[in-house]
């Protein structure tokens, strides 16, 4: 019986966060710190003709101004114009600032002012005058949609069966096009870096989802060994994918610090974030579905296209999960990308999946109406009992139970099929549903545990906690398997000197790092047993590591807890103050025989004021099946957050570009809307736990992204049910419903 | 931020004098608008004259059954004042529809009247904008103009006045009392306070340089029973209006004696529709009456490329606000 796993446990870092003790990147200080402020360009494409820094240089407090004319070259591969990397060789082609006179996107950094104070740097930045040789730019994905190409990484898409033929003969079919605008993550904390050099050793305080990746990027930028770089990122105030890649500002900060021979800090402004860390791409999707009159899908064609930059390839694999969500013998789901003169897009919460499922699950709703079949029923008719893509069994899949439970909780059976058939006074009521899906990923990860004779443990891994509660969940796992109380465990993360962990992304952290911690705890147990069994009179003599467990200062036999040794005494007898074990957990071989996915069912109620086009999401029931739930408290928070993100994507979020200038015109929170409290009403999240012995030793799957995946579609479907209007271009703002 | 001088004054005349003396000085009240604009380098004063110590925050009964609101009274205090709640509930509703609790706690009534447009091009110093920098062109005219004007715009500027409180003040026929450096006061009828952009979009209103708003005078009102402030926006709170309507009816049983209809976020100033008011006056309060009033209200609208929806939305919002004001729904 687990003592902590599965129990509601408060965040172990909660007090530090609310009292301000938790330090975020911008809060680190260093003696003699100087401040950098980035100057952004004002054209979308071309070259810099001239930069006049004289006034800025004369301003009070200015230490140095960097431009492409005087900035040192960063890294051996700084040129953006070389041939794309071979598939085998992963090359860091991310944008590095001030490397040439070339402008790749509007609001590109063109200068950096370093001054004694932030205010001085910011003021002087306004005095830098830049002129350009502008060239004709393209920032509108629509304008270059016919130039879509398959991403060069990965094999070209292969159809399953014969979708073309199947579509031709399908008795019922629908086809529609869906659009998602560019969106930005907008975490609360702005990205920030503090760079401190000692000789050719660099310490970097950064906001990062992967300190190892930043370390590699910095080492290659400055041609120094990775061992010379330490990246520290203990707390992250939300990132949602915006800190998965190194971004340009850490190298820029380190470059400035090296040149001025002082520690330097750079903090993005909200506006700078809009071209400083990537975005969810503008995505155009065409979905065609063919079905028998019974509702059985016979053909699925889902084509997606989104923007990438001119210097780097990015694809969020929009159609990836389409292949695995419904049983259908004929399918084609290609992904294309097209170049624009914008900064490179990146992963944003539930990347690809939420975009792809918005289109597919809207289309499923359209099909349900074409067939006159209840939308939930249609999904059940096409339920995939095994992975439609590989034919492999699922390691676990409780989606059917999610549908059932969600429908019951929501009262789905009372839904009237016809649009505009349900009302609440003057308001139109709409009920919509959609399926959520995400991978149960696991990545190689390493953790180190130091178990001390005084009955405490220190756990370290270079993972990150961008908000989901990794500090807490890892503490729980360590406490569980070391037989300690959570307060006896100290877990540290976010330091590249700690054992390697993957990026916090893909919702794989608990599966990956948790498994490593689990493994390290078992290794500690085994070590202790080994010491115990050196004693001929040990009560555990003869026991194998698998037979024993640690609990409350004892190492005991699992099935006969009266046979134990006291661990403190054992360690003392052996002269051990502490023992340390490092464990690398890798995905098992067994996983390969299965498809490993997490699923969810979403039920949404909207109330629409048809006169003024106002939509309120009045009820959301989200049931997810994502393996074992370690900390229900934080897990529910994750799913609630996912629903709120879904509300934002469905109803509000859009980055607007004036294509005449190729410039983002709403790079701030007054014009870029995200949900506020008044937009968020009743949300209930429910877990259907799965006993999955395949995914990883802990039986956990990811949930952070899963929680938002079906929501925008479910909302759009509910809006259709309420109003009879099918909105295929997000966000669904009042003007679209008049 | 550019360096600036901070000047503290203790009486209104000194404030007006300070700003009159220095062409690059501005008043500072709650700071919720001007400080933001300074951080964005849109406003570039070299001196801020802090008004917050002036004794101009009173809200009290005025002559002839009216109420006088101090220019420095906070939005929150104004909205919740018993005199306002009782006699001018439309004003309460309008103020509370704006911004957020925290902002309303800081924002003053004078500053609120003076708040500047939310046009995206106005906020981005890299973009053309005749209001920010006369002669550079209007970025929004052929650009992103979903939130812009459908009435009274010019080729030079298509921006809207974004505020809420003023829409109610227009409906209530308030007077804005201002004082100049020599201590002389004048009252500006609120409809003449803000301007249309014409050829000088850099001027939002008709205050003379250095003139200080000291108070807002509300005349006795017959609109305390039948009123409604409707704000349609992209999210439920904390967003500027796409279209707002301040509606007030003076009812004689089921018949409308007198009506006020003011639309917000449709023009460079709150847009009072005398046509709609005429269509209502003397008529029975009914959905049909309101529909013809709404047609009259929007008749002269001229949309831009991306805001034609405001015409239909405006009509529907007028009907809805009047229906609520008449308590028909
Ligand atoms: C995020 C956000 C959301 C908002 N949402 C809304 C909304 O939905 N609806 C809405 O109506 N408003 C909204 N506002 C605007 C807010 O109401 C105004 O910023 C506020 O009312 C301004 O008042 P203030 O006292 O802070 O003015 P300040 O910022 O101090 O001053 C604004 C201007 O007025 C001038 N000024 C101030 N007092 C006087 C005076 N007595 N005489 C002459 N000139 C004077 C100043 O010189 C300055 O130019 C929002 C603001 C923000 C920041
Ligand atoms: S509408 Fe007015 S404020 Fe906006 S860009 Fe044009 S001139 Fe400037």
PDB file of N, CA, C and O in Angstrom, chain B residues 9-53:
ATOM      1  N   UNK B   9       2.986  69.365  -6.517  1.00  0.00           N
ATOM      2  CA  UNK B   9       2.314  70.644  -6.238  1.00  0.00           C
ATOM      3  C   UNK B   9       1.214  70.409  -5.219  1.00  0.00           C
ATOM      4  O   UNK B   9       0.721  69.295  -5.061  1.00  0.00           O
ATOM      5  N   UNK B  10       0.829  71.490  -4.533  1.00  0.00           N
ATOM      6  CA  UNK B  10      -0.194  71.299  -3.511  1.00  0.00           C
ATOM      7  C   UNK B  10      -1.461  72.091  -3.815  1.00  0.00           C
ATOM      8  O   UNK B  10      -2.441  71.965  -3.113  1.00  0.00           O
ATOM      9  N   UNK B  11      -1.456  72.918  -4.881  1.00  0.00           N
ATOM     10  CA  UNK B  11      -2.740  73.493  -5.248  1.00  0.00           C
ATOM     11  C   UNK B  11      -2.914  73.504  -6.767  1.00  0.00           C
ATOM     12  O   UNK B  11      -1.951  73.436  -7.535  1.00  0.00           O
ATOM     13  N   UNK B  12      -4.169  73.554  -7.147  1.00  0.00           N
ATOM     14  CA  UNK B  12      -4.532  73.351  -8.544  1.00  0.00           C
ATOM     15  C   UNK B  12      -3.908  74.397  -9.455  1.00  0.00           C
ATOM     16  O   UNK B  12      -3.434  74.088 -10.549  1.00  0.00           O
ATOM     17  N   UNK B  13      -3.877  75.642  -8.988  1.00  0.00           N
ATOM     18  CA  UNK B  13      -3.325  76.695  -9.842  1.00  0.00           C
ATOM     19  C   UNK B  13      -1.846  76.454 -10.120  1.00  0.00           C
ATOM     20  O   UNK B  13      -1.375  76.644 -11.247  1.00  0.00           O
ATOM     21  N   UNK B  14      -1.151  76.000  -9.088  1.00  0.00           N
ATOM     22  CA  UNK B  14       0.277  75.739  -9.268  1.00  0.00           C
ATOM     23  C   UNK B  14       0.471  74.617 -10.285  1.00  0.00           C
ATOM     24  O   UNK B  14       1.399  74.657 -11.105  1.00  0.00           O
ATOM     25  N   UNK B  15      -0.417  73.640 -10.235  1.00  0.00           N
ATOM     26  CA  UNK B  15      -0.319  72.531 -11.189  1.00  0.00           C
ATOM     27  C   UNK B  15      -0.493  73.052 -12.608  1.00  0.00           C
ATOM     28  O   UNK B  15       0.299  72.752 -13.505  1.00  0.00           O
ATOM     29  N   UNK B  16      -1.539  73.838 -12.797  1.00  0.00           N
ATOM     30  CA  UNK B  16      -1.800  74.385 -14.130  1.00  0.00           C
ATOM     31  C   UNK B  16      -0.643  75.268 -14.579  1.00  0.00           C
ATOM     32  O   UNK B  16      -0.229  75.233 -15.746  1.00  0.00           O
ATOM     33  N   UNK B  17      -0.092  76.014 -13.647  1.00  0.00           N
ATOM     34  CA  UNK B  17       1.037  76.899 -13.998  1.00  0.00           C
ATOM     35  C   UNK B  17       2.244  76.077 -14.438  1.00  0.00           C
ATOM     36  O   UNK B  17       2.889  76.392 -15.435  1.00  0.00           O
ATOM     37  N   UNK B  18       2.523  75.035 -13.692  1.00  0.00           N
ATOM     38  CA  UNK B  18       3.713  74.227 -14.004  1.00  0.00           C
ATOM     39  C   UNK B  18       3.613  73.640 -15.408  1.00  0.00           C
ATOM     40  O   UNK B  18       4.583  73.634 -16.171  1.00  0.00           O
ATOM     41  N   UNK B  19       2.426  73.153 -15.753  1.00  0.00           N
ATOM     42  CA  UNK B  19       2.286  72.516 -17.065  1.00  0.00           C
ATOM     43  C   UNK B  19       2.183  73.558 -18.178  1.00  0.00           C
ATOM     44  O   UNK B  19       2.595  73.323 -19.312  1.00  0.00           O
ATOM     45  N   UNK B  20       1.687  74.722 -17.833  1.00  0.00           N
ATOM     46  CA  UNK B  20       1.649  75.790 -18.832  1.00  0.00           C
ATOM     47  C   UNK B  20       3.062  76.290 -19.131  1.00  0.00           C
ATOM     48  O   UNK B  20       3.406  76.578 -20.280  1.00  0.00           O
ATOM     49  N   UNK B  21       3.860  76.344 -18.096  1.00  0.00           N
ATOM     50  CA  UNK B  21       5.213  76.880 -18.246  1.00  0.00           C
ATOM     51  C   UNK B  21       6.112  75.975 -19.076  1.00  0.00           C
ATOM     52  O   UNK B  21       7.008  76.450 -19.777  1.00  0.00           O
ATOM     53  N   UNK B  22       5.899  74.695 -18.988  1.00  0.00           N
ATOM     54  CA  UNK B  22       6.787  73.770 -19.682  1.00  0.00           C
ATOM     55  C   UNK B  22       6.000  72.993 -20.739  1.00  0.00           C
ATOM     56  O   UNK B  22       5.168  72.153 -20.405  1.00  0.00           O
ATOM     57  N   UNK B  23       6.257  73.264 -22.014  1.00  0.00           N
ATOM     58  CA  UNK B  23       5.491  72.588 -23.074  1.00  0.00           C
ATOM     59  C   UNK B  23       5.677  71.078 -23.078  1.00  0.00           C
ATOM     60  O   UNK B  23       4.914  70.369 -23.725  1.00  0.00           O
ATOM     61  N   UNK B  24       6.688  70.583 -22.386  1.00  0.00           N
ATOM     62  CA  UNK B  24       6.897  69.138 -22.348  1.00  0.00           C
ATOM     63  C   UNK B  24       6.508  68.511 -21.015  1.00  0.00           C
ATOM     64  O   UNK B  24       6.923  67.404 -20.699  1.00  0.00           O
ATOM     65  N   UNK B  25       5.719  69.246 -20.239  1.00  0.00           N
ATOM     66  CA  UNK B  25       5.274  68.691 -18.954  1.00  0.00           C
ATOM     67  C   UNK B  25       3.900  68.062 -19.116  1.00  0.00           C
ATOM     68  O   UNK B  25       3.125  68.434 -20.002  1.00  0.00           O
ATOM     69  N   UNK B  26       3.601  67.078 -18.287  1.00  0.00           N
ATOM     70  CA  UNK B  26       2.273  66.462 -18.258  1.00  0.00           C
ATOM     71  C   UNK B  26       1.839  66.300 -16.813  1.00  0.00           C
ATOM     72  O   UNK B  26       2.667  66.164 -15.917  1.00  0.00           O
ATOM     73  N   UNK B  27       0.525  66.267 -16.630  1.00  0.00           N
ATOM     74  CA  UNK B  27      -0.001  65.942 -15.305  1.00  0.00           C
ATOM     75  C   UNK B  27       0.152  64.442 -15.049  1.00  0.00           C
ATOM     76  O   UNK B  27       0.070  63.631 -15.967  1.00  0.00           O
ATOM     77  N   UNK B  28       0.319  64.131 -13.790  1.00  0.00           N
ATOM     78  CA  UNK B  28       0.329  62.723 -13.369  1.00  0.00           C
ATOM     79  C   UNK B  28      -0.765  62.548 -12.340  1.00  0.00           C
ATOM     80  O   UNK B  28      -0.768  63.207 -11.299  1.00  0.00           O
ATOM     81  N   UNK B  29      -1.713  61.675 -12.622  1.00  0.00           N
ATOM     82  CA  UNK B  29      -2.740  61.376 -11.620  1.00  0.00           C
ATOM     83  C   UNK B  29      -2.515  59.947 -11.135  1.00  0.00           C
ATOM     84  O   UNK B  29      -1.513  59.685 -10.480  1.00  0.00           O
ATOM     85  N   UNK B  30      -3.388  59.006 -11.473  1.00  0.00           N
ATOM     86  CA  UNK B  30      -3.175  57.619 -11.036  1.00  0.00           C
ATOM     87  C   UNK B  30      -1.993  56.960 -11.724  1.00  0.00           C
ATOM     88  O   UNK B  30      -1.435  55.976 -11.236  1.00  0.00           O
ATOM     89  N   UNK B  31      -1.637  57.499 -12.872  1.00  0.00           N
ATOM     90  CA  UNK B  31      -0.469  56.972 -13.581  1.00  0.00           C
ATOM     91  C   UNK B  31      -0.740  55.702 -14.384  1.00  0.00           C
ATOM     92  O   UNK B  31       0.163  55.169 -15.026  1.00  0.00           O
ATOM     93  N   UNK B  32      -1.966  55.229 -14.372  1.00  0.00           N
ATOM     94  CA  UNK B  32      -2.214  53.929 -15.016  1.00  0.00           C
ATOM     95  C   UNK B  32      -2.185  53.998 -16.532  1.00  0.00           C
ATOM     96  O   UNK B  32      -2.067  52.988 -17.201  1.00  0.00           O
ATOM     97  N   UNK B  33      -2.280  55.164 -17.067  1.00  0.00           N
ATOM     98  CA  UNK B  33      -2.167  55.296 -18.508  1.00  0.00           C
ATOM     99  C   UNK B  33      -0.851  55.962 -18.891  1.00  0.00           C
ATOM    100  O   UNK B  33      -0.095  55.454 -19.694  1.00  0.00           O
ATOM    101  N   UNK B  34      -0.560  57.080 -18.244  1.00  0.00           N
ATOM    102  CA  UNK B  34       0.610  57.830 -18.723  1.00  0.00           C
ATOM    103  C   UNK B  34       1.913  57.083 -18.456  1.00  0.00           C
ATOM    104  O   UNK B  34       2.830  57.106 -19.289  1.00  0.00           O
ATOM    105  N   UNK B  35       2.014  56.386 -17.354  1.00  0.00           N
ATOM    106  CA  UNK B  35       3.276  55.685 -17.081  1.00  0.00           C
ATOM    107  C   UNK B  35       3.482  54.547 -18.071  1.00  0.00           C
ATOM    108  O   UNK B  35       4.595  54.313 -18.549  1.00  0.00           O
ATOM    109  N   UNK B  36       2.400  53.835 -18.392  1.00  0.00           N
ATOM    110  CA  UNK B  36       2.503  52.788 -19.412  1.00  0.00           C
ATOM    111  C   UNK B  36       2.998  53.373 -20.728  1.00  0.00           C
ATOM    112  O   UNK B  36       3.873  52.812 -21.391  1.00  0.00           O
ATOM    113  N   UNK B  37       2.415  54.499 -21.098  1.00  0.00           N
ATOM    114  CA  UNK B  37       2.777  55.094 -22.383  1.00  0.00           C
ATOM    115  C   UNK B  37       4.218  55.604 -22.376  1.00  0.00           C
ATOM    116  O   UNK B  37       4.901  55.579 -23.392  1.00  0.00           O
ATOM    117  N   UNK B  38       4.667  56.055 -21.237  1.00  0.00           N
ATOM    118  CA  UNK B  38       6.073  56.489 -21.142  1.00  0.00           C
ATOM    119  C   UNK B  38       7.009  55.292 -21.257  1.00  0.00           C
ATOM    120  O   UNK B  38       8.050  55.369 -21.910  1.00  0.00           O
ATOM    121  N   UNK B  39       6.638  54.182 -20.647  1.00  0.00           N
ATOM    122  CA  UNK B  39       7.489  52.999 -20.758  1.00  0.00           C
ATOM    123  C   UNK B  39       7.583  52.530 -22.202  1.00  0.00           C
ATOM    124  O   UNK B  39       8.598  52.000 -22.628  1.00  0.00           O
ATOM    125  N   UNK B  40       6.500  52.716 -22.949  1.00  0.00           N
ATOM    126  CA  UNK B  40       6.507  52.319 -24.366  1.00  0.00           C
ATOM    127  C   UNK B  40       7.110  53.408 -25.248  1.00  0.00           C
ATOM    128  O   UNK B  40       7.129  53.277 -26.461  1.00  0.00           O
ATOM    129  N   UNK B  41       7.548  54.496 -24.642  1.00  0.00           N
ATOM    130  CA  UNK B  41       8.150  55.618 -25.372  1.00  0.00           C
ATOM    131  C   UNK B  41       7.138  56.340 -26.266  1.00  0.00           C
ATOM    132  O   UNK B  41       7.520  57.048 -27.198  1.00  0.00           O
ATOM    133  N   UNK B  42       5.870  56.158 -26.003  1.00  0.00           N
ATOM    134  CA  UNK B  42       4.836  56.827 -26.798  1.00  0.00           C
ATOM    135  C   UNK B  42       4.662  58.253 -26.278  1.00  0.00           C
ATOM    136  O   UNK B  42       4.630  59.204 -27.045  1.00  0.00           O
ATOM    137  N   UNK B  43       4.567  58.400 -24.972  1.00  0.00           N
ATOM    138  CA  UNK B  43       4.553  59.733 -24.366  1.00  0.00           C
ATOM    139  C   UNK B  43       5.969  60.013 -23.869  1.00  0.00           C
ATOM    140  O   UNK B  43       6.617  59.139 -23.286  1.00  0.00           O
ATOM    141  N   UNK B  44       6.427  61.238 -24.122  1.00  0.00           N
ATOM    142  CA  UNK B  44       7.816  61.549 -23.756  1.00  0.00           C
ATOM    143  C   UNK B  44       7.933  62.854 -22.981  1.00  0.00           C
ATOM    144  O   UNK B  44       8.706  63.734 -23.353  1.00  0.00           O
ATOM    145  N   UNK B  45       7.171  63.010 -21.920  1.00  0.00           N
ATOM    146  CA  UNK B  45       7.288  64.260 -21.159  1.00  0.00           C
ATOM    147  C   UNK B  45       8.660  64.332 -20.482  1.00  0.00           C
ATOM    148  O   UNK B  45       9.249  63.298 -20.165  1.00  0.00           O
ATOM    149  N   UNK B  46       9.130  65.546 -20.288  1.00  0.00           N
ATOM    150  CA  UNK B  46      10.367  65.668 -19.511  1.00  0.00           C
ATOM    151  C   UNK B  46      10.080  66.139 -18.078  1.00  0.00           C
ATOM    152  O   UNK B  46      10.981  66.344 -17.290  1.00  0.00           O
ATOM    153  N   UNK B  47       8.770  66.306 -17.815  1.00  0.00           N
ATOM    154  CA  UNK B  47       8.397  66.656 -16.445  1.00  0.00           C
ATOM    155  C   UNK B  47       7.003  66.102 -16.160  1.00  0.00           C
ATOM    156  O   UNK B  47       6.097  66.211 -16.999  1.00  0.00           O
ATOM    157  N   UNK B  48       6.843  65.516 -14.983  1.00  0.00           N
ATOM    158  CA  UNK B  48       5.520  65.075 -14.547  1.00  0.00           C
ATOM    159  C   UNK B  48       5.116  65.901 -13.344  1.00  0.00           C
ATOM    160  O   UNK B  48       5.879  66.014 -12.374  1.00  0.00           O
ATOM    161  N   UNK B  49       3.948  66.474 -13.421  1.00  0.00           N
ATOM    162  CA  UNK B  49       3.445  67.285 -12.315  1.00  0.00           C
ATOM    163  C   UNK B  49       2.397  66.452 -11.563  1.00  0.00           C
ATOM    164  O   UNK B  49       1.315  66.181 -12.092  1.00  0.00           O
ATOM    165  N   UNK B  50       2.776  66.036 -10.399  1.00  0.00           N
ATOM    166  CA  UNK B  50       1.954  65.086  -9.641  1.00  0.00           C
ATOM    167  C   UNK B  50       0.751  65.789  -9.012  1.00  0.00           C
ATOM    168  O   UNK B  50       0.910  66.718  -8.212  1.00  0.00           O
ATOM    169  N   UNK B  51      -0.425  65.323  -9.369  1.00  0.00           N
ATOM    170  CA  UNK B  51      -1.655  65.947  -8.877  1.00  0.00           C
ATOM    171  C   UNK B  51      -2.194  65.283  -7.628  1.00  0.00           C
ATOM    172  O   UNK B  51      -3.175  65.755  -7.047  1.00  0.00           O
ATOM    173  N   UNK B  52      -1.592  64.168  -7.240  1.00  0.00           N
ATOM    174  CA  UNK B  52      -2.282  63.304  -6.267  1.00  0.00           C
ATOM    175  C   UNK B  52      -2.449  63.945  -4.897  1.00  0.00           C
ATOM    176  O   UNK B  52      -3.222  63.462  -4.096  1.00  0.00           O
ATOM    177  N   UNK B  53      -1.700  65.013  -4.637  1.00  0.00           N
ATOM    178  CA  UNK B  53      -1.901  65.680  -3.339  1.00  0.00           C
ATOM    179  C   UNK B  53      -2.923  66.797  -3.377  1.00  0.00           C
ATOM    180  O   UNK B  53      -3.187  67.428  -2.356  1.00  0.00           O
TER     181      UNK B  53
END
